[in-house]
Coordinates of C-alpha atoms in Angstrom, one line a residue:
X1 CA 149.6 45.5 36.6
X2 CA 147.4 48.2 35.1
X3 CA 148.6 50.6 32.4
X4 CA 149.4 54.2 33.2
X5 CA 146.3 56.5 33.1
X6 CA 145.6 58.7 30.1
X7 CA 147.6 62.3 30.2
X8 CA 144.9 64.7 30.8
X9 CA 146.4 67.0 28.2
X10 CA 145.4 66.9 25.0
X11 CA 147.9 68.1 22.0
X12 CA 146.9 70.8 20.1
X13 CA 145.4 70.2 16.5
X14 CA 147.3 71.6 13.6
X15 CA 145.4 74.0 11.9
X16 CA 143.6 73.1 8.5
X17 CA 145.7 74.5 5.4
X18 CA 143.8 76.0 3.0
X19 CA 144.8 75.9 -1.4
X20 CA 147.0 79.1 -1.1
X21 CA 148.7 77.5 2.2
X22 CA 147.4 79.9 4.8
X23 CA 145.6 78.8 8.2
X24 CA 141.8 78.5 7.5
X25 CA 141.4 79.4 11.4
X26 CA 143.3 82.4 11.2
X27 CA 142.0 85.8 11.4
X28 CA 141.4 87.9 8.0
X29 CA 143.4 91.1 9.3
X30 CA 146.9 90.5 10.0
X31 CA 148.2 90.8 13.4
X32 CA 152.0 91.6 12.8
X33 CA 153.9 94.6 11.8
X34 CA 156.8 94.1 9.5
X35 CA 160.0 94.0 11.6
X36 CA 161.9 96.2 9.0
X37 CA 160.2 99.5 9.6
X38 CA 161.4 102.0 12.1
X39 CA 158.5 104.6 13.8
X40 CA 157.6 106.9 11.1
X41 CA 156.5 109.6 13.8
X42 CA 157.0 110.0 18.1
X43 CA 153.4 108.3 18.9
X44 CA 154.6 105.4 17.1
X45 CA 158.4 105.2 19.0
X46 CA 156.6 105.8 22.3
X47 CA 154.9 102.5 21.5
X48 CA 157.0 100.7 19.8
X49 CA 158.1 98.4 22.5
X50 CA 154.6 97.0 22.8
X51 CA 154.2 96.3 18.9
X52 CA 154.9 92.3 19.9
X53 CA 152.1 92.1 21.9
X54 CA 149.4 89.5 20.5
X55 CA 145.9 91.0 21.0
X56 CA 145.1 95.0 21.8
X57 CA 143.9 94.0 25.1
X58 CA 146.9 94.0 26.7
X59 CA 147.7 97.7 26.0
X60 CA 144.0 98.7 26.4
X61 CA 144.6 99.2 30.5
X62 CA 147.5 101.1 30.0
X63 CA 146.1 103.0 27.4
X64 CA 143.4 104.2 29.5
X65 CA 145.0 105.0 32.3
X66 CA 147.1 107.5 30.8
X67 CA 144.2 109.1 29.0
X68 CA 142.7 109.3 31.8
X69 CA 145.5 111.3 33.3
X70 CA 145.3 113.8 30.8
X71 CA 142.2 114.5 31.2
X72 CA 142.1 115.0 34.9
X73 CA 145.2 117.1 34.6
X74 CA 143.6 119.2 31.8
X75 CA 140.9 119.8 34.6
X76 CA 143.2 121.6 36.7
X77 CA 142.8 124.3 35.0
X78 CA 140.4 127.1 35.0
X79 CA 136.9 126.7 33.3
X80 CA 134.8 128.8 31.4
X81 CA 133.1 131.6 33.5
X82 CA 135.5 131.3 36.6
X83 CA 134.3 134.1 38.6
X84 CA 133.5 136.2 35.6
X85 CA 130.1 137.8 36.6
X86 CA 127.1 138.0 35.7
X87 CA 126.4 134.3 34.2
X88 CA 129.7 132.4 34.6
X89 CA 130.0 130.8 31.8
X90 CA 129.1 126.9 30.7
X91 CA 130.6 125.3 33.9
X92 CA 127.4 127.5 35.6
X93 CA 125.1 126.1 33.1
X94 CA 125.7 122.9 33.7
X95 CA 126.0 123.3 37.4
X96 CA 122.5 125.4 37.2
X97 CA 120.6 122.3 34.9
X98 CA 121.3 120.3 37.7
X99 CA 119.7 122.8 40.4
X100 CA 116.8 123.1 38.5
X101 CA 116.3 119.2 37.9
X102 CA 116.9 118.3 41.4
X103 CA 114.6 121.3 43.0
X104 CA 111.7 121.3 40.5
X105 CA 109.3 119.5 39.3
X106 CA 110.0 117.5 36.0
X107 CA 107.1 120.0 34.5
X108 CA 108.8 123.4 35.2
X109 CA 112.5 122.5 33.9
X110 CA 111.8 123.7 30.6
X111 CA 110.1 126.6 32.0
X112 CA 112.2 128.2 34.5
X113 CA 113.8 131.6 34.5
X114 CA 114.8 131.2 30.9
X115 CA 117.3 134.4 31.2
X116 CA 119.8 132.5 34.1
X117 CA 120.9 129.4 31.6
X118 CA 117.2 128.4 31.1
X119 CA 117.6 124.6 30.3
X120 CA 118.1 124.5 26.5
X121 CA 119.3 120.6 25.9
X122 CA 116.7 117.5 24.8
X123 CA 115.4 115.4 27.7
X124 CA 118.6 113.5 28.0
X125 CA 120.6 115.8 28.9
X126 CA 118.1 117.0 31.6
X127 CA 118.1 113.6 33.0
X128 CA 122.2 113.2 33.1
X129 CA 121.8 116.6 34.8
X130 CA 118.9 115.1 37.5
X131 CA 121.3 112.2 38.3
X132 CA 124.3 114.2 38.6
X133 CA 122.9 116.3 40.5
X134 CA 121.0 113.8 42.9
X135 CA 124.6 111.9 43.4
X136 CA 126.1 115.8 44.2
X137 CA 123.6 116.7 46.8
X138 CA 124.5 113.7 48.9
X139 CA 127.9 115.1 49.4
X140 CA 126.8 118.5 49.5
X141 CA 123.4 120.0 49.6
X142 CA 124.4 123.5 49.0
X143 CA 126.2 123.3 45.7
X144 CA 122.8 122.9 43.9
X145 CA 120.4 124.9 46.6
X146 CA 117.8 126.6 44.7
X147 CA 119.2 130.3 43.6
X148 CA 121.2 130.4 46.2
X149 CA 123.9 128.4 44.5
X150 CA 124.2 130.4 41.5
X151 CA 128.0 131.1 40.6
X152 CA 129.6 129.1 43.1
X153 CA 133.3 128.3 42.7
X154 CA 133.8 126.0 45.6
X155 CA 136.7 124.1 44.9
X156 CA 135.5 120.8 46.0
X157 CA 132.1 121.4 43.5
X158 CA 134.9 122.2 40.5
X159 CA 136.4 118.4 41.8
X160 CA 132.9 117.1 41.5
X161 CA 131.8 118.5 38.1
X162 CA 135.1 117.5 36.4
X163 CA 134.8 114.1 37.8
X164 CA 131.1 113.9 36.4
X165 CA 132.7 114.9 33.1
X166 CA 135.3 112.1 33.4
X167 CA 133.0 109.1 34.7
X168 CA 130.2 109.7 32.0
X169 CA 133.2 109.5 29.4
X170 CA 134.4 106.4 30.5
X171 CA 130.8 105.0 30.7
X172 CA 130.0 105.9 27.3
X173 CA 132.2 107.8 24.9
X174 CA 135.8 105.6 25.9
X175 CA 134.2 102.2 25.5
X176 CA 132.4 103.4 22.1
X177 CA 135.8 104.4 20.8
X178 CA 137.8 101.6 21.7
X179 CA 134.9 99.4 20.0
X180 CA 134.7 100.9 17.0
X181 CA 138.4 100.9 16.6
X182 CA 138.5 97.1 17.1
X183 CA 135.6 96.7 14.7
X184 CA 136.9 99.1 12.0
X185 CA 140.3 98.3 12.4
X186 CA 139.7 94.6 11.8
X187 CA 137.1 95.5 8.9
X188 CA 140.1 97.3 7.3
X189 CA 143.1 94.8 7.8
X190 CA 144.5 97.0 10.2
X191 CA 147.2 95.1 12.6
X192 CA 146.6 94.9 16.4
X193 CA 149.2 97.0 17.2
X194 CA 148.9 99.7 14.9
X195 CA 144.9 99.9 16.0
X196 CA 146.3 100.6 18.8
X197 CA 148.0 103.6 18.2
X198 CA 145.5 105.1 16.0
X199 CA 143.4 104.1 19.6
X200 CA 146.0 106.6 21.7
X201 CA 145.6 109.2 19.0
X202 CA 142.2 109.4 18.9
X203 CA 141.4 109.6 22.8
X204 CA 144.1 112.2 22.8
X205 CA 142.5 114.4 20.5
X206 CA 143.0 117.7 21.7
X207 CA 139.9 120.0 20.9
X208 CA 137.6 117.3 22.8
X209 CA 140.1 117.3 26.0
X210 CA 139.7 121.3 25.6
X211 CA 136.4 121.8 25.4
X212 CA 135.3 118.8 27.4
X213 CA 137.5 118.9 30.1
X214 CA 138.9 122.3 30.5
X215 CA 135.9 124.6 29.1
X216 CA 133.4 122.3 30.5
X217 CA 130.6 120.5 28.8
X218 CA 129.5 116.9 28.3
X219 CA 130.1 116.6 24.4
X220 CA 131.8 113.1 24.6
X221 CA 128.5 111.8 25.7
X222 CA 126.6 112.7 22.7
X223 CA 129.9 111.6 20.5
X224 CA 129.8 108.6 22.4
X225 CA 126.2 107.6 21.7
X226 CA 126.8 108.3 18.0
X227 CA 129.8 106.1 17.7
X228 CA 127.7 103.3 19.6
X229 CA 125.5 103.9 16.5
X230 CA 128.3 103.7 13.9
X231 CA 129.9 100.7 15.8
X232 CA 126.5 98.9 15.8
X233 CA 126.3 99.7 11.4
X234 CA 129.9 97.9 11.4
X235 CA 128.5 95.0 13.4
X236 CA 125.1 95.0 11.3
X237 CA 123.1 95.6 14.4
X238 CA 121.0 98.1 12.6
X239 CA 118.5 98.2 15.3
X240 CA 120.7 98.9 17.9
X241 CA 121.9 101.8 15.8
X242 CA 118.7 103.3 15.7
X243 CA 118.6 103.3 19.3
X244 CA 121.7 104.5 19.9
X245 CA 121.6 107.2 17.3
X246 CA 118.0 108.1 19.6
X247 CA 119.8 108.6 22.6
X248 CA 122.9 110.7 21.0
X249 CA 119.5 113.1 19.6
X250 CA 118.1 113.0 22.9
X251 CA 121.3 114.3 24.5
X252 CA 122.2 116.9 22.3
X253 CA 120.5 118.3 19.2
X254 CA 123.8 119.2 17.1
X255 CA 123.6 115.3 16.7
X256 CA 121.6 116.2 13.9
X257 CA 124.8 117.0 11.8
X258 CA 124.6 113.2 11.5
X259 CA 121.2 112.0 11.0
X260 CA 121.1 112.4 7.1
X261 CA 124.1 109.7 7.1
X262 CA 122.5 107.4 9.7
X263 CA 118.8 107.7 7.7
X264 CA 120.7 107.3 4.3
X265 CA 123.1 104.3 5.4
X266 CA 120.2 102.6 7.1
X267 CA 117.8 102.9 4.0
X268 CA 120.4 102.0 1.6
X269 CA 121.2 99.0 3.8
X270 CA 117.3 97.8 3.6
X271 CA 117.1 98.3 -0.1
X272 CA 120.6 97.0 -1.5
X273 CA 121.2 94.8 -2.9
X274 CA 118.2 94.0 -2.2
X275 CA 115.2 95.4 -0.6
X276 CA 114.2 93.9 3.0
X277 CA 111.2 95.4 4.2
X278 CA 111.1 93.5 7.6
X279 CA 114.6 95.5 8.5
X280 CA 112.9 98.8 7.1
X281 CA 109.9 98.5 9.0
X282 CA 112.0 97.4 12.1
X283 CA 114.1 99.9 11.7
X284 CA 111.2 102.5 11.8
X285 CA 109.6 101.2 14.5
X286 CA 112.5 100.6 17.1
X287 CA 113.4 104.5 16.0
X288 CA 109.6 105.5 16.9
X289 CA 109.9 103.6 20.4
X290 CA 113.1 104.8 21.5
X291 CA 112.0 108.4 21.1
X292 CA 108.5 107.7 22.7
X293 CA 110.7 106.1 25.9
X294 CA 113.1 109.5 25.8
X295 CA 109.7 111.9 26.5
X296 CA 108.3 109.2 28.5
X297 CA 109.6 110.7 31.8
X298 CA 109.1 114.1 30.8
X299 CA 105.0 113.3 30.0
X300 CA 104.4 111.0 32.6
X301 CA 106.2 113.7 35.4
X302 CA 104.0 116.6 33.7
X303 CA 100.6 114.5 34.4
X304 CA 102.0 113.7 37.8
X305 CA 102.7 117.5 38.6
X306 CA 99.2 118.3 37.1
X307 CA 97.1 115.9 39.1
X308 CA 99.4 117.9 42.2
X309 CA 97.9 121.1 41.0
X310 CA 101.1 122.0 40.1
X311 CA 101.8 124.7 36.9
X312 CA 104.6 124.6 34.4
X313 CA 104.5 128.5 34.9
X314 CA 103.7 128.8 38.5
X315 CA 103.4 132.8 38.3
X316 CA 100.6 132.6 36.0
X317 CA 98.2 130.5 38.0
X318 CA 96.6 128.5 35.9
X319 CA 96.5 131.0 33.2
X320 CA 96.8 129.6 29.2
X321 CA 99.4 131.0 27.5
X322 CA 99.9 130.8 23.4
X323 CA 102.2 127.7 22.3
X324 CA 105.9 129.0 22.2
X325 CA 106.3 127.4 18.4
X326 CA 102.9 127.5 17.2
X327 CA 100.4 129.6 19.0
X328 CA 97.4 129.0 16.5
X329 CA 97.7 125.1 17.4
X330 CA 95.7 126.4 20.6
X331 CA 92.9 127.1 18.3
X332 CA 92.7 123.2 17.1
X333 CA 93.3 121.5 21.0
X334 CA 91.0 121.7 23.5
X335 CA 92.9 123.6 26.4
X336 CA 91.2 121.6 29.0
X337 CA 92.0 118.4 28.2
X338 CA 94.2 115.7 30.1
X339 CA 97.2 115.6 27.1
X340 CA 97.5 119.2 26.8
X341 CA 100.2 120.0 29.2
X342 CA 101.9 117.3 27.7
X343 CA 101.6 118.7 24.0
X344 CA 102.7 122.8 26.1
X345 CA 106.0 120.5 27.3
X346 CA 107.0 119.2 24.4
X347 CA 106.6 122.4 22.2
X348 CA 108.5 124.3 24.8
X349 CA 111.0 121.8 24.6
X350 CA 111.6 121.7 20.9
X351 CA 111.4 125.7 21.4
X352 CA 114.4 125.7 23.9
X353 CA 116.3 123.3 22.1
X354 CA 115.9 124.7 18.6
X355 CA 116.5 129.1 18.9
X356 CA 115.4 130.2 15.6
X357 CA 114.4 133.1 17.0
X358 CA 118.2 133.4 17.7
X359 CA 119.3 134.8 13.7
X360 CA 121.5 132.8 11.7
X361 CA 124.6 133.1 14.2
X362 CA 125.1 134.9 17.7
X363 CA 129.1 134.8 17.7
X364 CA 131.8 134.9 15.1
X365 CA 132.5 131.3 14.2
X366 CA 134.8 130.0 11.4
X367 CA 132.1 128.7 8.6
X368 CA 130.3 130.2 5.9
X369 CA 127.9 132.5 6.9
X370 CA 130.2 134.3 9.7
X371 CA 132.7 134.7 6.8
X372 CA 130.5 136.1 4.3
X373 CA 129.0 138.6 6.6
X374 CA 132.5 140.4 6.8
X375 CA 131.7 141.4 3.6
X376 CA 128.0 141.2 2.8
X377 CA 126.6 142.5 6.4
X378 CA 123.5 139.4 6.5
X379 CA 121.8 140.5 9.4
X380 CA 119.9 143.0 7.8
X381 CA 118.1 140.3 5.6
X382 CA 114.9 138.9 6.8
X383 CA 115.5 135.7 9.4
X384 CA 113.0 133.9 7.2
X385 CA 115.5 134.5 4.0
X386 CA 118.4 133.8 5.8
X387 CA 116.8 130.1 7.4
X388 CA 115.8 129.4 3.8
X389 CA 119.3 130.2 2.3
X390 CA 121.0 128.0 5.3
X391 CA 118.8 125.0 4.5
X392 CA 119.3 125.4 0.8
X393 CA 123.3 125.5 0.8
X394 CA 123.4 122.6 3.8
X395 CA 121.5 120.6 1.7
X396 CA 123.5 121.5 -1.2
X397 CA 126.4 120.4 0.8
X398 CA 125.5 117.3 2.5
X399 CA 123.1 115.2 -0.4
X400 CA 126.2 114.6 -2.1
X401 CA 128.0 112.3 0.7
X402 CA 125.1 111.0 1.5
X403 CA 123.9 109.6 -2.2
X404 CA 127.0 108.1 -2.2
X405 CA 126.6 106.3 0.9
X406 CA 122.8 105.5 0.1
X407 CA 123.7 103.8 -3.4
X408 CA 126.9 102.5 -2.0
X409 CA 126.1 101.5 1.8
X410 CA 130.0 99.7 2.5
X411 CA 131.2 99.7 6.2
X412 CA 134.1 101.4 5.3
X413 CA 133.0 104.5 3.9
X414 CA 130.8 105.4 7.0
X415 CA 133.6 107.7 8.7
X416 CA 134.1 109.5 5.9
X417 CA 130.2 110.2 4.7
X418 CA 130.1 111.2 8.3
X419 CA 132.9 113.8 8.4
X420 CA 131.8 115.3 5.0
X421 CA 128.3 115.6 6.3
X422 CA 129.3 117.1 9.4
X423 CA 131.9 119.8 7.8
X424 CA 128.5 120.6 5.1
X425 CA 126.3 121.3 8.8
X426 CA 129.5 123.0 10.1
X427 CA 129.7 125.3 7.1
X428 CA 126.5 126.5 6.0
X429 CA 123.8 125.6 8.8
X430 CA 121.8 127.8 11.1
X431 CA 122.9 128.5 14.7
X432 CA 126.6 127.2 14.6
X433 CA 128.7 127.2 17.5
X434 CA 132.5 127.0 17.8
X435 CA 132.5 124.2 19.7
X436 CA 130.3 122.1 16.8
X437 CA 133.4 121.9 14.8
X438 CA 134.1 118.7 17.3
X439 CA 131.4 117.0 15.5
X440 CA 133.5 116.9 12.2
X441 CA 136.6 116.4 13.6
X442 CA 135.2 113.3 15.5
X443 CA 134.7 110.9 12.5
X444 CA 137.4 112.5 10.6
X445 CA 139.8 111.7 13.5
X446 CA 138.3 107.9 13.4
X447 CA 139.9 107.5 10.0
X448 CA 143.1 107.1 11.7
X449 CA 142.4 103.7 12.7
X450 CA 141.9 102.5 9.1
X451 CA 143.7 101.0 6.2
X452 CA 146.4 103.4 5.8
X453 CA 145.2 105.5 8.5
X454 CA 148.4 106.2 10.0
X455 CA 150.3 106.6 6.7
X456 CA 151.3 110.5 5.8
X457 CA 148.7 111.8 3.7
X458 CA 145.9 110.6 6.0
X459 CA 147.6 111.9 9.1
X460 CA 148.2 115.2 7.2
X461 CA 145.2 115.8 6.6
X462 CA 143.3 114.9 10.0
X463 CA 145.8 116.6 11.9
X464 CA 145.5 119.5 10.0
X465 CA 141.9 119.8 10.4
X466 CA 142.6 118.7 14.2
X467 CA 144.9 121.6 14.6
X468 CA 142.9 124.1 12.6
X469 CA 139.7 123.2 14.7
X470 CA 141.6 123.7 18.1
X471 CA 142.8 127.5 16.3
X472 CA 139.3 128.3 15.8
X473 CA 138.5 127.9 19.2
X474 CA 141.4 130.0 20.4
X475 CA 139.3 133.1 21.0
X476 CA 136.6 130.8 22.6
X477 CA 139.4 129.6 25.4
X478 CA 141.6 132.9 25.4
X479 CA 138.3 134.8 26.6
X480 CA 138.0 132.6 29.6
X481 CA 141.7 132.5 30.2
X482 CA 142.4 129.4 29.1
X483 CA 145.6 129.9 26.5
X484 CA 147.5 127.6 28.7
X485 CA 146.1 124.5 28.1
X486 CA 145.0 125.2 24.3
X487 CA 149.3 125.6 23.7
X488 CA 150.3 122.7 25.9
X489 CA 147.4 120.0 24.3
X490 CA 147.5 121.1 20.6
X491 CA 151.4 121.0 21.0
X492 CA 151.5 117.8 22.5
X493 CA 149.3 115.9 19.8
X494 CA 151.0 117.9 17.1
X495 CA 154.3 116.2 18.4
X496 CA 153.0 112.8 19.0
X497 CA 151.6 112.7 15.4
X498 CA 155.0 114.6 13.6
X499 CA 152.5 117.6 12.5
X500 CA 153.3 121.4 12.3
X501 CA 154.8 123.0 14.1
X502 CA 156.7 120.3 15.6
X503 CA 157.7 118.4 12.8
X504 CA 157.1 118.2 9.0
X505 CA 157.3 114.1 9.0
X506 CA 153.6 114.0 8.0
X507 CA 154.4 115.4 4.5
X508 CA 156.8 114.3 1.5
X509 CA 155.0 111.0 1.7
X510 CA 156.4 108.6 -1.5
X511 CA 154.4 106.7 -3.6
X512 CA 151.7 109.9 -4.5
X513 CA 151.8 112.0 -6.9
X514 CA 154.1 115.0 -7.4
X515 CA 151.5 117.4 -7.9
X516 CA 149.3 115.9 -4.8
X517 CA 152.3 116.4 -2.3
X518 CA 153.6 119.3 -3.0
X519 CA 150.0 120.6 -3.2
X520 CA 149.5 119.4 -0.1
X521 CA 152.7 121.0 1.3
X522 CA 152.1 124.1 -0.3
X523 CA 148.2 124.6 1.1
X524 CA 148.9 123.2 4.4
X525 CA 152.0 125.5 4.8
X526 CA 150.3 128.5 3.7
X527 CA 147.4 127.7 6.9
X528 CA 150.2 126.8 9.4
X529 CA 152.1 130.1 8.5
X530 CA 149.3 131.9 8.6
X531 CA 148.0 130.5 12.1
X532 CA 151.6 131.2 13.9
X533 CA 151.7 134.8 12.2
X534 CA 148.1 135.6 13.6
X535 CA 149.2 133.9 17.3
X536 CA 152.2 136.6 17.3
X537 CA 150.2 139.6 16.0
X538 CA 147.3 139.1 18.3
X539 CA 149.3 138.8 21.3
X540 CA 151.6 141.7 20.0
X541 CA 149.6 144.0 18.6
X542 CA 146.1 145.6 19.6
X543 CA 143.3 145.8 17.0
X544 CA 142.5 149.6 15.4
X545 CA 140.0 151.1 17.6
X546 CA 137.4 151.5 14.8
X547 CA 137.8 147.5 13.9
X548 CA 137.7 146.0 17.5
X549 CA 137.1 142.3 16.4
X550 CA 140.0 141.9 13.6
X551 CA 141.7 139.5 14.7
X552 CA 138.6 137.4 15.7
X553 CA 137.1 138.2 12.0
X554 CA 140.9 137.0 10.2
X555 CA 140.5 133.9 12.5
X556 CA 137.1 133.5 11.1
X557 CA 137.8 133.8 7.6
X558 CA 141.1 131.4 7.8
X559 CA 139.2 129.0 9.7
X560 CA 136.3 128.8 7.4
X561 CA 138.6 128.3 4.3
X562 CA 140.7 125.6 5.6
X563 CA 137.3 123.6 6.8
X564 CA 136.0 124.2 3.3
X565 CA 139.0 122.2 2.0
X566 CA 138.6 119.6 4.9
X567 CA 134.9 119.4 3.2
X568 CA 136.5 119.1 0.0
X569 CA 139.1 116.2 0.8
X570 CA 136.6 114.4 2.7
X571 CA 134.1 114.3 -0.1
X572 CA 136.6 113.6 -2.6
X573 CA 138.3 110.6 -0.7
X574 CA 134.6 109.1 -0.3
X575 CA 133.6 109.4 -4.0
X576 CA 137.2 107.5 -4.5
X577 CA 136.7 105.1 -1.7
X578 CA 133.4 104.2 -3.0
X579 CA 134.9 103.8 -6.5
X580 CA 133.0 106.5 -8.1
X581 CA 135.8 108.1 -9.1
X582 CA 139.3 106.6 -10.2
X583 CA 141.7 106.4 -7.4
X584 CA 144.4 108.1 -9.3
X585 CA 142.2 111.4 -8.9
X586 CA 143.8 112.0 -5.5
X587 CA 146.6 109.8 -5.3
X588 CA 146.8 106.1 -3.7
X589 CA 143.4 105.1 -2.1
X590 CA 143.0 102.3 0.7
X591 CA 142.1 98.9 -0.2
X592 CA 139.8 98.3 2.5
X593 CA 137.0 95.7 2.4
X594 CA 133.7 96.5 0.5
X595 CA 131.1 94.8 2.6

């Protein structure tokens, strides 16, 4: 009689033990939380029952559903320019670009009716508008009918437009955040559950929801491409990092806030610890090829329109007009050559994207120049002098963090370097808008997913920057009747992270020096009190007749001072984390891996 057949089940191999008694095939990052600890703030308490989860993918679907629910609920409020003629705000600008890109030849996109929300973003925004407009035209062609659709407040159109923001974010920004948090938390030795808490905090960041899903814009597409570039750096995929960052620049020119950090980090990785010429030329070639591919549809479309007799400026009937930025360039080019229309398109696109003619600033923004203008009226100085001053001040603020990143191109330094650089640009660069504060807030908020990212000190500073950023955008939101979503989203985020004005649990941390602990409490407390008092006065007292912008000016001054502190904190912590300065200078630093 034959013996029993062998069992198909194979017993699990016992993991090999290393010399220190640990398993050699276990992940290097810890995966479990200490059991003796209790939740330190409400967001931890909400997610506390899931702390025994083995994988973050078990929690991810729930996190994404909750994040999507809050985004869609935020979109139920009004939007920028709702029934406010004559221009109807940013919502109308985005809708109008869908109209222009779907109803006009590509050669006319950057020339059409520049007084009515003329297209002033790079080509990838135009292609994105074209795609959204094509899809919307299938549903209802009247939404994007040329001229007759201007200022439309169709509620079904609003649902469609809100949907394009959510879908774009879930296709680009949300995956980029998830991948970054996963990679950065592993790099920093952060447990899976802690990384999930940080992911929720990042996705619930109020400023991003307020601007994109309430006020209405597509900033998260650009921010998502930047995040994809940083994640590629963490993974050592430097060519892909270049591709993603060119995509970010191609979507919104504000991505230039990060360009110096991208350049110095990639250059540092090509030169240290030893020169890698192949990587250097590879990054340069891929960057150039990415820009060429980005401009290719615009160039080919322009040549095709010329072959059909379509003019970029139809009202001029073939007359050659001097180029916008470089009028003398026409003296050195053959205006009848086949390539000239493409040159004209590229120059016009650059002219629209970089509005140097608008002056140092248009509106009151919480940066250095607007604050200084309260004391010294800067607009009386020549525009060229102001441009040079802005350039020098921006370089002075952004070069120090990037020199650190160049000589110490370590992965765990990326969020701090990007944040310090973006703060420098926001404070000192040319033509800054209120919404530009999203750019320094994004990398600074990513610190929550690193080592000690949810510690009281880091949480206090990241929370302070976000609350101050939302507060400085209040005058913008107030003008379009968005006070309620501002209050709900900012107070909700403050409550979840244990921040003022709902809680003081992010302060009085143990382990830090006495002066650092009480210094942070005093400084942040003064700003929080100023913000609260400002809201009370702004809501109850009208400004004097001779000072109609009094409350906005105070907002600018307080905001600029607070953002300067955020810049100095990021720069100081970057110096400590890079081991250029001793950790005792700002208290206990993190022990992230120096890869």
